[in-house]
Coordinates of N, CA, C and O and ligand atoms in Angstrom, one line a residue:
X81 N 48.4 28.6 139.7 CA 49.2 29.9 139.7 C 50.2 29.8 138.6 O 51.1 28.9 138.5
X82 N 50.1 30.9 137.5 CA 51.1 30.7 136.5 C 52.6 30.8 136.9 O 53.5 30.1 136.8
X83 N 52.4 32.3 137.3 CA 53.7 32.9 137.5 C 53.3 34.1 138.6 O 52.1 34.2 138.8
X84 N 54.6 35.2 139.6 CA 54.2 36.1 140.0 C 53.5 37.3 138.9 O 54.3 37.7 138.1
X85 N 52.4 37.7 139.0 CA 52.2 39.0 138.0 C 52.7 40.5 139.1 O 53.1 41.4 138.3
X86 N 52.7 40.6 139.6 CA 53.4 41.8 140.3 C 53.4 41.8 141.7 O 52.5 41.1 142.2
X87 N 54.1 42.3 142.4 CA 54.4 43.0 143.7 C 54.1 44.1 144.1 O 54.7 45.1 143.6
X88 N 53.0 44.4 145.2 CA 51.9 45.4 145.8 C 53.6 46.1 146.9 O 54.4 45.3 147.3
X89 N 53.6 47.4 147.1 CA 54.6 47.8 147.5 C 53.6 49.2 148.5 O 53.4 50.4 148.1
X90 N 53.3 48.9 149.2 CA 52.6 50.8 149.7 C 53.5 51.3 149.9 O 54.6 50.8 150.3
X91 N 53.2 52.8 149.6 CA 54.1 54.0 149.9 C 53.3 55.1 150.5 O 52.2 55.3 150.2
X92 N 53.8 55.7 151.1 CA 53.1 57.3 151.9 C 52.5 58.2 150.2 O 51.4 58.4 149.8
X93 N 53.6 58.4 149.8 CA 53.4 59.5 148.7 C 53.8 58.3 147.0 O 54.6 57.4 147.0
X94 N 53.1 58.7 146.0 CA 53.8 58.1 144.5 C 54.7 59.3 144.3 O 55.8 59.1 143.8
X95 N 54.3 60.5 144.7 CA 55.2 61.4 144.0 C 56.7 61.5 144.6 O 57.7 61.6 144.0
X96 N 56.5 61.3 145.7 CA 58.0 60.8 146.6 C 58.6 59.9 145.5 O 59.4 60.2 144.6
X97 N 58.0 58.4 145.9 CA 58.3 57.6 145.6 C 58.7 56.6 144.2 O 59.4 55.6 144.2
X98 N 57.9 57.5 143.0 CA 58.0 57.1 141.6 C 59.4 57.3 141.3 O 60.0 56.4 140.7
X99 N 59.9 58.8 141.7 CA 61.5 58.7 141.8 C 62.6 57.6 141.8 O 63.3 57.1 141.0
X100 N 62.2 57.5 143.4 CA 62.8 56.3 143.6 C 63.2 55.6 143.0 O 64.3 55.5 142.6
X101 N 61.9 54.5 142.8 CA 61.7 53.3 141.8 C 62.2 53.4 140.6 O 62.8 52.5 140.1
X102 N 61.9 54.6 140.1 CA 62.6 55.2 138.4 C 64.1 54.5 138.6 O 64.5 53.6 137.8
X103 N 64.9 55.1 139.9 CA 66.2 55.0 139.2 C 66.6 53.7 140.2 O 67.7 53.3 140.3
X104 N 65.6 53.2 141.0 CA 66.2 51.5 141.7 C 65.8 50.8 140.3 O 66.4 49.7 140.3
X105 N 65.4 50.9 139.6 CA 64.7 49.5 138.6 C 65.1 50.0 137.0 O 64.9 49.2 136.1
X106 N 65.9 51.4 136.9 CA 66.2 52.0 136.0 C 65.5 52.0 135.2 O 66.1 51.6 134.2
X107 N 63.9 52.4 134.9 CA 62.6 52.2 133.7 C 61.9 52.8 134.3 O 61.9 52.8 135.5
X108 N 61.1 53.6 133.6 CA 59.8 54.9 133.9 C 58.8 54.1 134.1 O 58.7 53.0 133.5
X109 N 57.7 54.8 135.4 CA 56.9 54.2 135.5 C 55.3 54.7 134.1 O 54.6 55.6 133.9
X110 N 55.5 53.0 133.5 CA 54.2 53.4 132.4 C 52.5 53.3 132.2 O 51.7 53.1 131.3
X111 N 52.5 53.5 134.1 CA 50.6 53.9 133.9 C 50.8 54.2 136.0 O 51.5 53.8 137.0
X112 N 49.8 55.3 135.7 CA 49.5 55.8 137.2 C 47.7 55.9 136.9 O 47.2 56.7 136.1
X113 N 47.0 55.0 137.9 CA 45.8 54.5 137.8 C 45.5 54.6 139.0 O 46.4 54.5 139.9
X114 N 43.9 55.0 139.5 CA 43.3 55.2 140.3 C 42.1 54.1 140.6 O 41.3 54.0 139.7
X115 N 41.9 53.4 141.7 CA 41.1 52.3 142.4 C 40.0 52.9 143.4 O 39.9 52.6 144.6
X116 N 39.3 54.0 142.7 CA 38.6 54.3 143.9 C 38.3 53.3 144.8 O 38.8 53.3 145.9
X117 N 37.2 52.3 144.2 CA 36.5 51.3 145.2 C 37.8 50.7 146.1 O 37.4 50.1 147.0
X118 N 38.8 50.8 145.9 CA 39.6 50.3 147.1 C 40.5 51.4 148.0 O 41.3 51.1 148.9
X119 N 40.0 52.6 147.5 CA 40.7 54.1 147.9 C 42.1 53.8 147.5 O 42.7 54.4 148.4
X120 N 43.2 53.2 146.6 CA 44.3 53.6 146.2 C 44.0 53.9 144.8 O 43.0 53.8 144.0
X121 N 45.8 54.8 144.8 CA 46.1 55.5 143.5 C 47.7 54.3 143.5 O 48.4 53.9 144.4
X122 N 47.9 54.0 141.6 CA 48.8 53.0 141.5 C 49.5 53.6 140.5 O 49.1 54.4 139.7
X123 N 51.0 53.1 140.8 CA 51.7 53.0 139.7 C 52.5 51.9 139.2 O 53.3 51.4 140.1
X124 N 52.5 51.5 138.1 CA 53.4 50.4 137.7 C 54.8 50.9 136.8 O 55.0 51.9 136.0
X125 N 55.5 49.5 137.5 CA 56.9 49.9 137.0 C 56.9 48.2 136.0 O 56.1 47.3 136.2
X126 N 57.6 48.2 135.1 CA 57.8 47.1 134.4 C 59.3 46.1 134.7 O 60.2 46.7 134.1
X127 N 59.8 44.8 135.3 CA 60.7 44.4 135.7 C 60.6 43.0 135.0 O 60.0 42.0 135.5
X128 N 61.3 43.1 133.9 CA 60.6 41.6 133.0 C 59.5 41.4 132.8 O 58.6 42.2 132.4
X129 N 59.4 40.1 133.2 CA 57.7 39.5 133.4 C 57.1 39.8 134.4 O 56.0 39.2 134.4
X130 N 57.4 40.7 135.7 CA 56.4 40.9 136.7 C 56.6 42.5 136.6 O 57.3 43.1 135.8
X131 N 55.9 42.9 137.7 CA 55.9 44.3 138.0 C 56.2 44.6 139.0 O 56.6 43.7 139.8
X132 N 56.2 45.8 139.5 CA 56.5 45.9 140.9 C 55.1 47.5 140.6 O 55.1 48.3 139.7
X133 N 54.1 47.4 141.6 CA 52.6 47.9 141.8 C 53.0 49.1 143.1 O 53.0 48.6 144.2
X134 N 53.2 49.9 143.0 CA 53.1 51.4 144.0 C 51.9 51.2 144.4 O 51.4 50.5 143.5
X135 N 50.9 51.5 145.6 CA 50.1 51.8 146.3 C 50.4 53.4 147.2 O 51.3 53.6 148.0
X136 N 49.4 54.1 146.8 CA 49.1 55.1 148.0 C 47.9 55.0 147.9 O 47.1 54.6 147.1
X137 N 47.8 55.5 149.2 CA 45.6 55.5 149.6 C 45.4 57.0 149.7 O 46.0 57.9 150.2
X138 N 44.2 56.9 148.8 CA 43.0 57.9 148.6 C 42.7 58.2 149.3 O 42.2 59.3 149.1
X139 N 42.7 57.9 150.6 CA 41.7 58.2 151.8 C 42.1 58.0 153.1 O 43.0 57.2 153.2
X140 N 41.7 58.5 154.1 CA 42.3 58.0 155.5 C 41.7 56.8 155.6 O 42.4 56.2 156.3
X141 N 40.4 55.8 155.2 CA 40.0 54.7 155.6 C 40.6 53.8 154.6 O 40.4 52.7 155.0
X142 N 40.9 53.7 154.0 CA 41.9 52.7 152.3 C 42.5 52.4 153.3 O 43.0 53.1 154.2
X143 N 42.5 50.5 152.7 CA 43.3 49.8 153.1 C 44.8 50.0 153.0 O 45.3 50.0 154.1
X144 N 45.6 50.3 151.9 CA 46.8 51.0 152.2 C 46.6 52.1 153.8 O 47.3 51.6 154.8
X145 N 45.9 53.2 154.0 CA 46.5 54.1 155.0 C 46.3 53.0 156.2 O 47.1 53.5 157.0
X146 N 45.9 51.9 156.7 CA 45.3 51.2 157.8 C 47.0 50.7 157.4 O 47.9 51.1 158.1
X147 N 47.2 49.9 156.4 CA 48.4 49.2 156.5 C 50.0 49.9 156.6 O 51.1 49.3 156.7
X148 N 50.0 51.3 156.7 CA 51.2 52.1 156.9 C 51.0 52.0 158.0 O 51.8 51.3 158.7
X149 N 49.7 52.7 158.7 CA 49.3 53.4 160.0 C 50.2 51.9 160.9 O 50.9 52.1 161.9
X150 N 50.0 50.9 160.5 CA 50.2 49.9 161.8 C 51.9 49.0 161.0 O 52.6 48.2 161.8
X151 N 52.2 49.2 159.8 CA 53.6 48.4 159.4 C 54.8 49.7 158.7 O 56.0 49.6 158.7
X152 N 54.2 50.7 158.1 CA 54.6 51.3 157.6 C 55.0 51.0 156.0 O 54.7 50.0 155.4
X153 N 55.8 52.2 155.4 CA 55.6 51.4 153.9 C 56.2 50.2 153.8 O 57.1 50.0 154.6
X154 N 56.0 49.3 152.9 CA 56.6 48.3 152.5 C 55.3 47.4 151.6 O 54.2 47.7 151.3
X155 N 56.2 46.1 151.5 CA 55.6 45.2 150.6 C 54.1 44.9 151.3 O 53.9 44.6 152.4
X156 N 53.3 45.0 150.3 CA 52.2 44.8 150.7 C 51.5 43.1 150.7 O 51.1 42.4 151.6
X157 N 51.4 42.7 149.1 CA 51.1 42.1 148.6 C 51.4 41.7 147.7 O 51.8 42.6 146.9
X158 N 51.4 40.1 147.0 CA 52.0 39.7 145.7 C 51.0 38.6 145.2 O 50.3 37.7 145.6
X159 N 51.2 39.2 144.3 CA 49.9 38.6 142.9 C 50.1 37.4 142.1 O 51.2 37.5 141.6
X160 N 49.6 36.5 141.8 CA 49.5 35.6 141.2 C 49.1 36.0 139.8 O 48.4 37.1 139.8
X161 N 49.2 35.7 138.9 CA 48.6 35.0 137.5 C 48.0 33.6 137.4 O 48.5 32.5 137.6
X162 N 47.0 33.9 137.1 CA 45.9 32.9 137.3 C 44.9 32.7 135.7 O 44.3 33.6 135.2
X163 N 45.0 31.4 135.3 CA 43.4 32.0 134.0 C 42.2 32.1 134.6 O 41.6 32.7 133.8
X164 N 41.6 31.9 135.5 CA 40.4 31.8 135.9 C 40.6 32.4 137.2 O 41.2 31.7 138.1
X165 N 40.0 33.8 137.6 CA 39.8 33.6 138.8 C 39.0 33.6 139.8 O 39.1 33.9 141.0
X166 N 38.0 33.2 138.9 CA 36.8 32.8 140.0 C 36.8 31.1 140.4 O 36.6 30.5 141.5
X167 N 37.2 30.7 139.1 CA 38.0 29.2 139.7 C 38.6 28.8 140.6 O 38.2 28.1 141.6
X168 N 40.2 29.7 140.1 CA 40.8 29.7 141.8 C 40.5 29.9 142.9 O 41.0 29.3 143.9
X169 N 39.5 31.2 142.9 CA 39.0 31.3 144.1 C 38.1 30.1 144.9 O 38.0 29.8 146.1
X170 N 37.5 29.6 143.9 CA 36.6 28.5 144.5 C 37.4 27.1 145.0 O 37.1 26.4 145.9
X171 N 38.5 27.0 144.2 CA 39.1 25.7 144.8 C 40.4 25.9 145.9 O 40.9 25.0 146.5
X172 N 40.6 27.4 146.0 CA 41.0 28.0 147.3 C 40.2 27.6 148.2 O 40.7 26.9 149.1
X173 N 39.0 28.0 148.3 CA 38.0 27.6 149.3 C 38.2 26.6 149.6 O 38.8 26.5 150.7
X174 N 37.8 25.5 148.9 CA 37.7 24.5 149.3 C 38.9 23.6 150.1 O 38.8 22.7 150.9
X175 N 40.0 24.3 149.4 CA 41.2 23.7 150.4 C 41.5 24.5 151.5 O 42.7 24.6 151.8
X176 N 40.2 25.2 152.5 CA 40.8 25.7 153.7 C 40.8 27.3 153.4 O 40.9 28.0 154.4
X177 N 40.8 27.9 152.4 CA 42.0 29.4 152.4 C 40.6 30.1 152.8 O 39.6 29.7 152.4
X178 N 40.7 31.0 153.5 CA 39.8 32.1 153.9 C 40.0 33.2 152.8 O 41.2 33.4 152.4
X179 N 38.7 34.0 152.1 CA 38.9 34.5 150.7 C 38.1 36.6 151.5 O 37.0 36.9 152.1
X180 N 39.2 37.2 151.2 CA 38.6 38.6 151.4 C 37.7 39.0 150.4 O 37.0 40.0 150.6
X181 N 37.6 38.3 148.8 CA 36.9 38.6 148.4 C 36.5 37.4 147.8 O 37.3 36.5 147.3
X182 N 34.9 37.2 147.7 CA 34.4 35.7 147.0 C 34.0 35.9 145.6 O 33.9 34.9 144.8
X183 N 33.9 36.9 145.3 CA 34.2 36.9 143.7 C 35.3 38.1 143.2 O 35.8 38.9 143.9
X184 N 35.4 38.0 141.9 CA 36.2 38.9 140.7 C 35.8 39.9 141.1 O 34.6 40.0 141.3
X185 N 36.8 41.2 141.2 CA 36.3 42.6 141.1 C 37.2 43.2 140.2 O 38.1 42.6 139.7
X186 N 36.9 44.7 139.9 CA 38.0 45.3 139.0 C 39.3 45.6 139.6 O 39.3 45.6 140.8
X187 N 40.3 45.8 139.2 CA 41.6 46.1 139.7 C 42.7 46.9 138.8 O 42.5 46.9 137.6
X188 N 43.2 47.1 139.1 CA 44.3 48.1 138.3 C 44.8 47.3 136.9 O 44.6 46.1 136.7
X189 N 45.5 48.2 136.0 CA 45.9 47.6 134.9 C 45.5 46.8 134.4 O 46.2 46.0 133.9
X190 N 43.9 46.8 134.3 CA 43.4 45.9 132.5 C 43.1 44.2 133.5 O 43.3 43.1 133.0
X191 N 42.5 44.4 134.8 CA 42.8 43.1 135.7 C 41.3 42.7 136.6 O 40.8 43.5 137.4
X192 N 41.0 41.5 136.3 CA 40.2 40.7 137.8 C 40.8 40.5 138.5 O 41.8 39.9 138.1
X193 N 40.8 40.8 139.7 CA 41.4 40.7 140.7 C 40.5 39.8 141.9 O 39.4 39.4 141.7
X194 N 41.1 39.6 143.0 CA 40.5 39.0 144.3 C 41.3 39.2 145.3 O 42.3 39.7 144.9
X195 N 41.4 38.9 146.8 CA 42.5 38.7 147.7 C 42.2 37.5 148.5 O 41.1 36.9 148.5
X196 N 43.1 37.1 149.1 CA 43.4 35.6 150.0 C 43.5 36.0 151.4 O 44.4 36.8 151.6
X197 N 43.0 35.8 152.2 CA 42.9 36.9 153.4 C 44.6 35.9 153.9 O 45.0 34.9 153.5
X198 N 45.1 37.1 155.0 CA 46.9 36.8 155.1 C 46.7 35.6 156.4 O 47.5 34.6 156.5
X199 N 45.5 35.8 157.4 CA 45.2 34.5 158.3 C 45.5 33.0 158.0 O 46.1 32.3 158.8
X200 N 45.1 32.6 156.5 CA 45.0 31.9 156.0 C 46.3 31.4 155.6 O 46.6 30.2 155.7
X201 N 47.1 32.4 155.1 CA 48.1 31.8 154.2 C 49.5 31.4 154.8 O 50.2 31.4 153.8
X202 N 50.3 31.1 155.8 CA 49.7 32.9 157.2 C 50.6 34.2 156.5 O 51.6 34.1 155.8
X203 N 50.1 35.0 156.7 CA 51.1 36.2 156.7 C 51.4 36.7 155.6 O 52.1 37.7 155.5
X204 N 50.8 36.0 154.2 CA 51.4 36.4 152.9 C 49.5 37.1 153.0 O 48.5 36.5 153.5
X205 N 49.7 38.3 152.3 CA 48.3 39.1 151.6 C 48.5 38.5 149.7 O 49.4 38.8 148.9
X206 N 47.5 37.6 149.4 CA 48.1 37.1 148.6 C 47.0 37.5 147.4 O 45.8 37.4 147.8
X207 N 47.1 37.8 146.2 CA 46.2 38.4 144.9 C 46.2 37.5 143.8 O 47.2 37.2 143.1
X208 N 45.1 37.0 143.7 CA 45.0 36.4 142.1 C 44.8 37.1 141.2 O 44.0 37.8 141.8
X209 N 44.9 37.5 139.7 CA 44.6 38.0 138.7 C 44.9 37.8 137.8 O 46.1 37.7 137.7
X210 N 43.9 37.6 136.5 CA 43.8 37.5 135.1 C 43.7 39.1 134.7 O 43.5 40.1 135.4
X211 N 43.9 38.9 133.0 CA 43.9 39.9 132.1 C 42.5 40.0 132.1 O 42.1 38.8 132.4
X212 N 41.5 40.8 131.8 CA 40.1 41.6 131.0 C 40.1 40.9 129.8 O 39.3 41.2 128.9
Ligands
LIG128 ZN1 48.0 44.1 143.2

């Protein structure tokens, strides 16, 4: 793991919420991106070297709406930077970690992504990701 690359944050609405963030972090948010295959819509904010990642869900079945419905908004998930992460993922395995996803998929902002299921880690929803 290099460094954190961003912080997954769900929110009910981005349009509420982009607000917010604008003037907690004092910087415009500079990309609002859509994940069908995972039913969210994203926005990033830039905070140095990490980000902080808006989530709302697309859909009543997106994992965002399942994770309001039962915690409400908040932190969702925090991402790794990784060079490899099909690597990681594999030597994850092997030390024990239960993997929600067993290979690279696409992900927001220019990214392979994966997730670490939260059983495993306990309780952290944890994301690896390299650049495209
Ligand atoms: Zn993320």
């Amino acid at each position: 793991m290099n460094r954190i690359d961003h912080i997954g944050i769900a929110v009910k609405s981005l349009e509420n919420s982009i607000p917010a963030y604008e003037k907690l972090l004092h910087t415009v948010c500079y990309k609002i991106e859509t994940v069908e295959s995972e039913g969210v819509r994203t926005a990033f904010f830039k905070v140095g070297e990490t980000k902080i990642e808006l989530l709302e869900a697309t859909r009543p079945d997106s994992p965002i709406a399942k994770f309001i419905e039962k915690k409400g908004e908040g932190i969702h998930h925090i991402a790794f930077d990784v060079n490899d992460v099909q690597l990681t993922l594999n030597e994850l395995k092997t030390r024990g970690f239960e993997l929600i996803h067993e290979k690279p998929k696409d992900g927001a902002d220019g990214k392979m992504i994966a997730f670490i299921h939260p059983k495993s880690t306990p309780g952290l929803l944890a994301e690896v990701c390299q650049n495209k």
